[in-house]
PDB file of C-alpha atoms in Angstrom:
ATOM      1  CA  MET A  25      13.703   3.994  15.462  1.00  0.00           C
ATOM      2  CA  LEU A  26      10.690   5.463  13.544  1.00  0.00           C
ATOM      3  CA  ASN A  27       7.984   8.474  14.644  1.00  0.00           C
ATOM      4  CA  THR A  28       4.770   8.505  14.013  1.00  0.00           C
ATOM      5  CA  ASN A  29       4.490   9.947  10.763  1.00  0.00           C
ATOM      6  CA  ALA A  30       6.991   7.468   9.265  1.00  0.00           C
ATOM      7  CA  LEU A  31       5.149   4.821  10.931  1.00  0.00           C
ATOM      8  CA  HIS A  32       2.122   5.760   9.620  1.00  0.00           C
ATOM      9  CA  ASN A  33       3.616   5.866   6.059  1.00  0.00           C
ATOM     10  CA  VAL A  34       5.106   2.556   6.228  1.00  0.00           C
ATOM     11  CA  LEU A  35       1.247   1.007   7.743  1.00  0.00           C
ATOM     12  CA  ASN A  36       0.215   3.317   5.072  1.00  0.00           C
ATOM     13  CA  ILE A  37       1.534   0.990   2.510  1.00  0.00           C
ATOM     14  CA  LEU A  38       1.416  -2.362   4.226  1.00  0.00           C
ATOM     15  CA  ILE A  39      -2.221  -1.848   4.260  1.00  0.00           C
ATOM     16  CA  THR A  40      -2.093  -0.667   0.660  1.00  0.00           C
ATOM     17  CA  LEU A  41      -0.273  -3.642  -0.599  1.00  0.00           C
ATOM     18  CA  SER A  42      -2.763  -6.119   1.286  1.00  0.00           C
ATOM     19  CA  ALA A  43      -5.743  -5.014   0.632  1.00  0.00           C
ATOM     20  CA  LEU A  44      -5.128  -4.381  -2.948  1.00  0.00           C
ATOM     21  CA  THR A  45      -3.483  -7.736  -3.528  1.00  0.00           C
ATOM     22  CA  VAL A  46      -6.340  -9.805  -2.278  1.00  0.00           C
ATOM     23  CA  ALA A  47      -8.624  -7.402  -4.129  1.00  0.00           C
ATOM     24  CA  ILE A  48      -7.516  -7.782  -7.579  1.00  0.00           C
ATOM     25  CA  LEU A  49      -6.562 -11.185  -7.623  1.00  0.00           C
ATOM     26  CA  LEU A  50     -10.286 -12.084  -6.374  1.00  0.00           C
ATOM     27  CA  ALA A  51     -11.467  -9.752  -9.056  1.00  0.00           C
ATOM     28  CA  THR A  52      -9.865 -11.671 -11.889  1.00  0.00           C
ATOM     29  CA  GLY A  53     -10.823 -14.776 -11.098  1.00  0.00           C
ATOM     30  CA  CYS A  54      -8.786 -15.963  -7.886  1.00  0.00           C
ATOM     31  CA  VAL A  55     -10.896 -18.304  -5.560  1.00  0.00           C
ATOM     32  CA  GLN A  56     -10.282 -18.090  -1.944  1.00  0.00           C
ATOM     33  CA  LEU A  57      -9.996 -21.590  -0.723  1.00  0.00           C
ATOM     34  CA  ALA A  58     -11.276 -22.982   2.738  1.00  0.00           C
ATOM     35  CA  ASP A  59      -7.619 -22.864   4.405  1.00  0.00           C
ATOM     36  CA  GLY A  60      -7.356 -19.058   3.225  1.00  0.00           C
ATOM     37  CA  SER A  61      -5.662 -19.500   0.209  1.00  0.00           C
ATOM     38  CA  LEU A  62      -5.906 -18.164  -3.428  1.00  0.00           C
ATOM     39  CA  GLU A  63      -6.026 -20.309  -6.158  1.00  0.00           C
ATOM     40  CA  CYS A  64      -5.664 -18.263  -9.141  1.00  0.00           C
ATOM     41  CA  SER A  65      -5.514 -20.529 -12.281  1.00  0.00           C
ATOM     42  CA  GLN A  66      -8.608 -18.814 -13.221  1.00  0.00           C
ATOM     43  CA  SER A  67      -7.584 -15.610 -13.691  1.00  0.00           C
ATOM     44  CA  PHE A  68      -6.904 -13.324 -16.396  1.00  0.00           C
ATOM     45  CA  VAL A  69      -4.146 -11.568 -14.821  1.00  0.00           C
ATOM     46  CA  ALA A  70      -0.590 -12.635 -14.484  1.00  0.00           C
ATOM     47  CA  PRO A  71       0.458 -12.182 -11.046  1.00  0.00           C
ATOM     48  CA  SER A  72       3.587 -10.246 -12.069  1.00  0.00           C
ATOM     49  CA  TYR A  73       0.765  -7.624 -13.788  1.00  0.00           C
ATOM     50  CA  THR A  74      -0.852  -7.826 -10.204  1.00  0.00           C
ATOM     51  CA  ALA A  75       2.296  -6.821  -8.676  1.00  0.00           C
ATOM     52  CA  GLY A  76       3.239  -3.984 -10.564  1.00  0.00           C
ATOM     53  CA  ALA A  77       0.101  -2.300 -10.470  1.00  0.00           C
ATOM     54  CA  ILE A  78       0.363  -2.607  -6.378  1.00  0.00           C
ATOM     55  CA  ALA A  79       3.484  -1.491  -6.855  1.00  0.00           C
ATOM     56  CA  ALA A  80       2.753   1.316  -9.347  1.00  0.00           C
ATOM     57  CA  LEU A  81       0.142   2.709  -7.056  1.00  0.00           C
ATOM     58  CA  SER A  82       2.264   2.751  -4.055  1.00  0.00           C
ATOM     59  CA  VAL A  83       5.030   4.731  -5.318  1.00  0.00           C
ATOM     60  CA  LEU A  84       2.401   7.223  -6.146  1.00  0.00           C
ATOM     61  CA  LYS A  85       1.296   7.477  -2.639  1.00  0.00           C
ATOM     62  CA  ILE A  86       4.360   7.781  -1.599  1.00  0.00           C
ATOM     63  CA  THR A  87       5.054  10.581  -4.827  1.00  0.00           C
ATOM     64  CA  VAL A  88       2.716  12.269  -3.675  1.00  0.00           C
ATOM     65  CA  ASN A  89       3.734  12.839   0.070  1.00  0.00           C
ATOM     66  CA  ILE A  90       7.231  13.719  -1.195  1.00  0.00           C
ATOM     67  CA  ILE A  91       5.852  16.367  -3.396  1.00  0.00           C
ATOM     68  CA  ARG A  92       3.555  17.805  -0.468  1.00  0.00           C
ATOM     69  CA  ASP A  93       5.923  17.647   2.366  1.00  0.00           C
ATOM     70  CA  GLY A  94       9.538  16.933   0.519  1.00  0.00           C
ATOM     71  CA  ILE A  95      11.748  13.836   1.164  1.00  0.00           C
ATOM     72  CA  VAL A  96      12.436  14.960   4.766  1.00  0.00           C
ATOM     73  CA  GLY A  97       8.938  14.986   5.599  1.00  0.00           C
ATOM     74  CA  LEU A  98       8.092  11.332   5.040  1.00  0.00           C
ATOM     75  CA  VAL A  99      10.156  10.491   8.121  1.00  0.00           C
ATOM     76  CA  LYS A 100      10.068  14.232  10.260  1.00  0.00           C
ATOM     77  CA  PRO A 101       8.118  14.593  13.782  1.00  0.00           C
ATOM     78  CA  GLN A 102       4.411  16.168  13.228  1.00  0.00           C
ATOM     79  CA  PRO A 103       3.794  19.350  14.776  1.00  0.00           C
ATOM     80  CA  PRO A 104       1.544  18.731  17.740  1.00  0.00           C
ATOM     81  CA  VAL A 105      -2.048  19.475  17.379  1.00  0.00           C
ATOM     82  CA  ASN A 106      -3.526  22.758  18.718  1.00  0.00           C
ATOM     83  CA  LYS A 107      -6.816  23.004  20.439  1.00  0.00           C
TER      84      LYS A 107
END
């Protein structure tokens, strides 16, 4: 079961992936169609490059967390907040 710190990190990754994917694709020439799908024939960035960039950014974020808190810090319960 995920504690709140682990869940926080998972959600950060998912949000980052979702937002960056759409932003990068739209910025490089993709167009959102009326049904919500993306048409990317005019994009100068191959989907594989976009996926690689997003993965690299996510790895960087996780790496920063690991350097800061250690691997165990990614899933350990957080201490209570002092009031």
